[in-house]
Coordinates of C-alpha atoms in Angstrom, one line a residue:
Chain U
M107 CA 2.0 -40.0 4.9
S108 CA 1.9 -39.0 1.2
A109 CA -1.8 -38.0 1.6
V110 CA -0.9 -35.6 4.3
L111 CA 1.9 -34.3 2.2
T112 CA -0.4 -33.8 -0.8
E113 CA -2.8 -31.9 1.4
L114 CA -0.1 -29.6 2.9
W115 CA 1.7 -29.0 -0.4
P116 CA -0.4 -26.0 -1.4
Y117 CA 0.2 -24.4 2.0
F118 CA 4.0 -25.0 1.7
L119 CA 3.9 -23.4 -1.8
M120 CA 2.0 -20.4 -0.4
V121 CA 4.7 -19.7 2.1
I122 CA 7.7 -20.4 -0.1
V123 CA 6.7 -18.9 -3.5
G124 CA 3.9 -16.5 -2.2
Y125 CA 4.5 -15.1 1.2
L126 CA 8.3 -14.9 1.1
P127 CA 8.9 -13.2 -2.3
N128 CA 6.0 -10.8 -1.6
E129 CA 7.1 -9.9 2.0
A130 CA 10.7 -9.3 0.9
W131 CA 9.6 -6.1 -0.9
R132 CA 8.0 -4.8 2.2
A133 CA 11.0 -5.6 4.4
F134 CA 13.3 -4.1 1.8
G135 CA 11.1 -0.9 1.7
L136 CA 11.3 -0.7 5.5
I137 CA 15.1 -1.0 5.5
L138 CA 15.7 1.4 2.7
A139 CA 12.9 3.8 3.5
R140 CA 15.4 6.6 4.2
G141 CA 17.3 6.4 1.0
L142 CA 14.8 6.7 -1.9
N143 CA 12.0 8.9 -2.8
E144 CA 8.9 8.0 -4.8
D145 CA 10.1 9.8 -7.9
S146 CA 13.5 8.2 -8.3
E147 CA 14.1 6.5 -11.7
I148 CA 14.4 3.0 -10.4
V149 CA 11.1 3.3 -8.5
V150 CA 9.3 4.7 -11.6
W151 CA 10.6 1.9 -13.7
S152 CA 9.7 -0.9 -11.2
R153 CA 6.2 0.6 -10.8
A154 CA 5.8 0.4 -14.6
V155 CA 6.9 -3.2 -14.6
A156 CA 4.6 -4.1 -11.7
T157 CA 1.7 -2.4 -13.5
A158 CA 2.4 -4.2 -16.8
I159 CA 2.4 -7.6 -14.9
L160 CA -0.9 -6.8 -13.3
A161 CA -2.3 -5.8 -16.7
G162 CA -1.1 -9.1 -18.1
V163 CA -2.9 -11.0 -15.3
I164 CA -6.1 -9.0 -16.0
A165 CA -6.0 -9.7 -19.7
K166 CA -5.4 -13.4 -19.2
L167 CA -8.3 -13.7 -16.8
V168 CA -10.6 -12.1 -19.3
L169 CA -9.3 -13.7 -22.5
F170 CA -8.2 -17.2 -21.3
P171 CA -10.5 -17.9 -18.4
T172 CA -11.1 -21.2 -16.6
G173 CA -14.2 -22.8 -15.3
A174 CA -17.6 -21.0 -15.3
L175 CA -16.4 -17.8 -17.0
A176 CA -15.2 -19.8 -20.0
A177 CA -18.8 -20.7 -20.7
I178 CA -19.5 -17.1 -21.5
P179 CA -18.5 -16.1 -25.1
L180 CA -15.2 -14.3 -25.6
L181 CA -16.8 -11.4 -27.5
L182 CA -19.2 -10.8 -24.6
R183 CA -16.4 -10.8 -22.0
V184 CA -14.5 -8.2 -24.0
V185 CA -17.5 -6.0 -24.7
A186 CA -18.6 -6.1 -21.0
S187 CA -15.0 -5.1 -20.0
V188 CA -15.1 -2.2 -22.4
I189 CA -18.5 -1.0 -21.2
G190 CA -17.3 -1.2 -17.6
F191 CA -14.2 0.8 -18.4
V192 CA -16.2 3.5 -20.3
V193 CA -18.6 3.8 -17.3
F194 CA -15.6 4.0 -14.9
L195 CA -14.2 6.9 -16.9
A196 CA -17.6 8.6 -17.3
V197 CA -18.5 8.4 -13.6
R198 CA -15.5 10.3 -12.3
R199 CA -13.2 7.2 -12.2
S200 CA -15.4 5.4 -9.8
V201 CA -14.2 1.8 -9.4
S202 CA -17.6 0.6 -8.0
A203 CA -19.6 2.1 -10.9
G204 CA -17.2 0.6 -13.5
V205 CA -17.2 -2.9 -11.9
L206 CA -21.1 -2.9 -11.5
A207 CA -21.6 -1.8 -15.1
A208 CA -19.2 -4.5 -16.4
E209 CA -21.0 -7.2 -14.3
A210 CA -24.4 -6.0 -15.4
A211 CA -23.4 -6.1 -19.1
L212 CA -21.8 -9.5 -18.7
L213 CA -24.8 -11.1 -16.9
I214 CA -27.5 -9.5 -19.1
G215 CA -25.6 -10.5 -22.2
A216 CA -25.1 -14.0 -21.0
F217 CA -28.7 -14.4 -19.9
L218 CA -29.8 -13.3 -23.4
L219 CA -27.2 -15.1 -25.5
V220 CA -26.2 -18.3 -23.6
P221 CA -28.8 -21.0 -24.0
Chain S
M33 CA -5.1 24.4 9.5
S34 CA -7.2 22.7 12.2
A35 CA -5.7 21.0 15.3
P36 CA -4.5 17.4 14.8
I37 CA -6.9 14.7 15.7
A38 CA -6.0 13.0 19.1
F39 CA -7.3 9.9 20.9
S40 CA -7.5 9.0 24.6
S41 CA -5.6 5.7 24.1
S42 CA -3.9 3.5 21.5
S43 CA -6.9 1.1 21.5
A44 CA -9.3 4.1 20.9
A45 CA -7.1 5.0 17.9
F46 CA -7.1 1.4 16.7
F47 CA -10.9 1.1 16.8
A48 CA -11.3 4.5 15.1
G49 CA -9.1 3.2 12.3
A50 CA -11.1 -0.1 12.0
K51 CA -14.4 1.9 11.9
T52 CA -12.9 4.1 9.1
A53 CA -12.1 0.9 7.2
L54 CA -15.5 -0.6 7.5
T55 CA -17.2 2.6 6.2
S56 CA -14.9 3.5 3.4
V57 CA -15.4 3.0 -0.3
F58 CA -12.5 0.5 -0.4
M59 CA -14.5 -1.8 1.7
L60 CA -16.8 -2.3 -1.3
V61 CA -14.0 -2.7 -3.7
L62 CA -12.2 -5.2 -1.4
A63 CA -15.5 -7.2 -0.8
G64 CA -16.0 -7.4 -4.6
T65 CA -12.3 -8.4 -5.3
Y66 CA -12.3 -11.1 -2.6
I67 CA -15.7 -12.5 -3.5
G68 CA -14.1 -12.9 -7.0
I69 CA -10.9 -14.4 -5.5
G70 CA -13.0 -16.8 -3.4
A71 CA -14.8 -18.0 -6.5
L72 CA -11.4 -18.4 -8.3
T73 CA -10.1 -20.4 -5.3
H74 CA -13.0 -22.7 -5.5
D75 CA -12.6 -23.0 -9.3
F76 CA -9.0 -24.1 -9.0
G77 CA -9.7 -26.7 -6.4
L78 CA -8.0 -25.0 -3.4
S79 CA -9.6 -24.9 0.0
S80 CA -11.3 -21.9 1.6
W81 CA -8.9 -22.0 4.5
W82 CA -6.0 -21.9 2.2
L83 CA -7.4 -18.7 0.8
A84 CA -8.0 -17.2 4.4
I85 CA -4.4 -18.0 5.4
S86 CA -3.0 -16.6 2.2
T87 CA -5.1 -13.4 2.7
V88 CA -3.5 -12.9 6.1
L89 CA 0.0 -13.9 5.1
V90 CA 0.4 -12.7 1.5
W91 CA -2.1 -9.8 1.8
A92 CA -1.8 -8.8 -1.8
A93 CA -4.6 -9.6 -4.2
P94 CA -2.5 -9.7 -7.4
A95 CA 0.0 -12.1 -5.8
Q96 CA -2.8 -14.3 -4.5
V97 CA -4.4 -14.5 -7.9
I98 CA -1.1 -15.5 -9.5
L99 CA -0.6 -18.1 -6.7
I100 CA -4.1 -19.5 -7.1
T101 CA -3.9 -19.8 -10.9
T102 CA -0.4 -21.3 -11.0
V103 CA -0.1 -23.5 -7.9
T104 CA -2.5 -26.1 -9.0
A105 CA -1.8 -25.7 -12.7
G106 CA 1.7 -27.2 -12.1
A107 CA 3.7 -24.2 -13.2
A108 CA 7.4 -24.3 -12.4
L109 CA 8.1 -23.1 -8.8
F110 CA 10.7 -20.7 -10.2
E111 CA 8.2 -19.1 -12.5
I112 CA 5.6 -18.7 -9.7
A113 CA 8.1 -17.2 -7.3
L114 CA 9.4 -14.9 -10.1
A115 CA 5.8 -13.7 -11.0
V116 CA 4.9 -13.1 -7.4
T117 CA 8.2 -11.3 -6.8
L118 CA 7.6 -9.0 -9.8
S119 CA 4.0 -8.4 -8.9
G120 CA 5.1 -7.4 -5.4
V121 CA 7.6 -4.7 -6.6
R122 CA 4.9 -2.0 -6.2
L123 CA 4.9 -2.7 -2.4
F124 CA 8.4 -1.4 -2.1
P125 CA 7.8 2.2 -3.1
M126 CA 4.5 2.2 -1.0
V127 CA 6.4 1.2 2.2
V128 CA 9.1 3.8 1.3
A129 CA 6.5 6.5 1.0
L130 CA 4.4 5.5 4.0
M131 CA 7.1 5.1 6.7
P132 CA 8.0 8.8 7.0
V133 CA 4.3 9.5 7.7
L134 CA 4.1 6.9 10.4
R135 CA 7.5 7.5 12.1
G136 CA 7.7 9.9 15.0
P137 CA 10.6 11.0 17.2
T138 CA 10.2 8.0 19.6
T139 CA 9.1 5.3 17.2
R140 CA 11.0 2.0 17.5
L141 CA 11.6 -0.2 14.5
R142 CA 9.4 -3.0 15.9
D143 CA 6.4 -0.7 16.0
L144 CA 6.8 -0.4 12.2
L145 CA 6.8 -4.1 11.5
L146 CA 3.0 -4.5 11.6
P147 CA 2.2 -1.5 9.3
T148 CA 4.9 -2.8 7.0
H149 CA 3.2 -6.2 6.7
F150 CA -0.2 -4.5 6.3
T151 CA 1.0 -2.3 3.4
A152 CA -1.2 -2.9 0.3
V153 CA -3.0 -0.6 -2.2
S154 CA -6.2 0.0 -0.2
M155 CA -4.6 0.8 3.2
W156 CA -1.8 2.8 1.6
V157 CA -4.2 5.1 -0.3
E158 CA -6.3 5.7 2.8
S159 CA -3.4 6.1 5.2
L160 CA -1.7 8.7 3.1
R161 CA -5.0 10.6 2.9
L162 CA -6.0 10.4 6.6
L163 CA -2.8 10.1 8.7
P164 CA -1.5 13.6 8.2
A165 CA -4.5 15.0 10.1
I166 CA -3.9 12.8 13.1
E167 CA -1.5 13.6 16.0
N168 CA 1.8 11.8 15.5
Q169 CA 1.7 9.4 18.4
W170 CA -1.7 7.9 17.4
R171 CA -0.9 7.3 13.7
I172 CA 0.5 3.7 14.1
P173 CA -2.4 2.3 16.1
F174 CA -4.9 4.1 13.8
C175 CA -3.1 2.6 10.7
N176 CA -3.1 -0.8 12.3
G177 CA -6.8 -0.6 13.0
L178 CA -7.6 0.6 9.5
S179 CA -5.5 -2.3 8.0
A180 CA -7.0 -4.9 10.3
G181 CA -10.5 -3.7 9.2
Y182 CA -9.6 -4.2 5.6
M183 CA -7.9 -7.6 6.2
A184 CA -11.0 -8.9 8.1
T185 CA -13.3 -7.7 5.3
A186 CA -11.2 -9.4 2.7
T187 CA -10.9 -12.7 4.6
A188 CA -14.7 -12.8 5.3
F189 CA -15.7 -12.0 1.7
G190 CA -13.2 -14.6 0.5
F191 CA -15.3 -17.3 2.3
V192 CA -18.5 -15.7 0.9
G193 CA -17.1 -15.9 -2.7
F194 CA -15.9 -19.5 -2.2
Y195 CA -19.2 -20.8 -1.0
L196 CA -21.3 -18.8 -3.5
A197 CA -19.2 -20.2 -6.3
A198 CA -19.9 -23.7 -4.9
G199 CA -23.6 -23.2 -4.9
L200 CA -24.5 -20.8 -7.7
P201 CA -25.7 -21.7 -11.2
P202 CA -22.8 -21.6 -13.7
L203 CA -23.8 -18.3 -15.2
L204 CA -23.7 -16.4 -11.9
A205 CA -20.5 -18.2 -10.9
G206 CA -19.0 -16.9 -14.2
G207 CA -20.1 -13.4 -13.1
L208 CA -18.3 -13.8 -9.8
L209 CA -15.1 -14.9 -11.6
F210 CA -15.4 -11.7 -13.7
L211 CA -15.2 -9.5 -10.6
T212 CA -11.5 -10.1 -10.1
P213 CA -10.2 -8.8 -13.5
M214 CA -12.7 -5.9 -13.5
S215 CA -11.9 -4.6 -10.0
F216 CA -8.2 -5.0 -10.7
L217 CA -8.6 -3.2 -14.0
M218 CA -10.5 -0.2 -12.6
S219 CA -8.4 0.2 -9.4
T220 CA -5.1 -0.1 -11.4
A221 CA -6.4 2.5 -13.9
R222 CA -7.4 4.8 -11.0
N223 CA -4.0 4.5 -9.3
A224 CA -2.2 5.2 -12.6
R225 CA -1.8 9.0 -12.4
M226 CA 1.5 9.4 -14.3
M227 CA 1.7 8.7 -18.1
V228 CA 4.3 6.0 -17.5
D229 CA 1.8 4.0 -15.3
K230 CA -1.0 4.3 -17.9
L231 CA 1.4 3.1 -20.6
G232 CA 2.4 0.2 -18.4
L233 CA -1.2 -0.8 -18.1
V234 CA -2.0 -0.6 -21.8
F235 CA 1.2 -2.4 -22.9
G236 CA 0.6 -5.1 -20.3
L237 CA -3.0 -5.6 -21.5
V238 CA -1.7 -6.1 -25.1
I239 CA 1.5 -8.0 -24.6
G240 CA 0.2 -10.4 -21.9
P241 CA -2.3 -12.2 -24.0
L242 CA 0.0 -12.0 -27.1
L243 CA 2.7 -13.9 -25.2
T244 CA 0.2 -16.4 -23.8
H245 CA -1.2 -17.0 -27.3
L246 CA 2.3 -17.6 -28.6
D247 CA 2.9 -20.0 -25.7
V248 CA 6.0 -18.2 -24.5
S249 CA 7.2 -19.6 -21.2
L250 CA 7.5 -17.2 -18.2
D251 CA 4.9 -15.0 -20.0
L252 CA 4.0 -12.9 -17.0
M253 CA 7.7 -12.0 -16.3
W254 CA 8.3 -11.0 -20.0
T255 CA 5.0 -9.1 -20.0
G256 CA 6.2 -7.0 -17.1
L257 CA 9.8 -6.5 -18.3
I258 CA 8.9 -5.7 -21.9
G259 CA 5.7 -3.7 -21.2
G260 CA 7.1 -1.9 -18.2
T261 CA 10.5 -1.0 -19.9
L262 CA 8.7 0.2 -23.0
A263 CA 6.5 2.4 -20.9
Y264 CA 9.5 3.7 -19.0
L265 CA 11.4 4.4 -22.3
V266 CA 8.4 6.3 -23.8
H267 CA 8.3 8.3 -20.5
R268 CA 12.1 9.1 -20.7
V269 CA 11.8 10.2 -24.4
R270 CA 8.9 12.5 -23.6
E271 CA 10.7 14.0 -20.7
A272 CA 13.8 14.6 -22.8
A273 CA 11.6 16.2 -25.5
T274 CA 10.1 18.8 -23.1

């Protein structure tokens, strides 16, 4: 019984703390779609908060990684991110070009530096 | 202006949407993002089916990354729910902006339920770009096809990333884990058109790790509230000055 529970627990969490809080915003948007426009102040503020959270997640994944990425030195992870972002800006804000450049920088650097 | 695009049936519109999804640039971005998330899922000891179901149910890469990195790390349920709730805020204005484009004179509320669930960055950007050129009655099936194409892509590449991470040498597995933050960084930067969004991104990048380093609890929530509100205040001050 407890083994089954242990196995189902992550699925239960997915629904309760993942699916429901996320879906609530969509349902809320559907209900209130008539009232608000994209430029209203509360929408601008909530978008800024959402962007900052996402940025926090990004920075944590690069600076405090787990598993295999942690084996690659911190400085190399940061330098590769900066190279990727500069290429992204240079190639007409192309997401694919930026991601490819960051990956190339990280893997070449790791291949040369990590024993 | 040219005549609006029409289809012979709802299923023709659906398949045209799905085909558009599989040939668009977002397909590559989604593939990269979900290969990364698949690797992350493997790294945190969750199953590949857990990821597939979360892709279909949650359908928001940031929320999924928060879930994956907190669920097994034993974070407080309240904190996970709060972080997911805050990360999902951006879905609200997206749905609000999309519904007027989808809704026609005869549209019923239940026809809008599926597009509402499908709303996410990739489908939203492409829907707003493509739907206005399509005849009103075919927009919902086209949008559903487009979204289903993206969701299938994401689900499939989640499995790819999961099993690649299981079998790859550590160096390349590290490269896969690097895909998620990089594709998030670039696509968020690309979506940030207004100054307030750019500031939110920069403040979040600085404040997030700072709070983690200081071991502040609920660090993601505070990153959002402090960084986002600072960005908003700067935006207000600049508006007042002009």
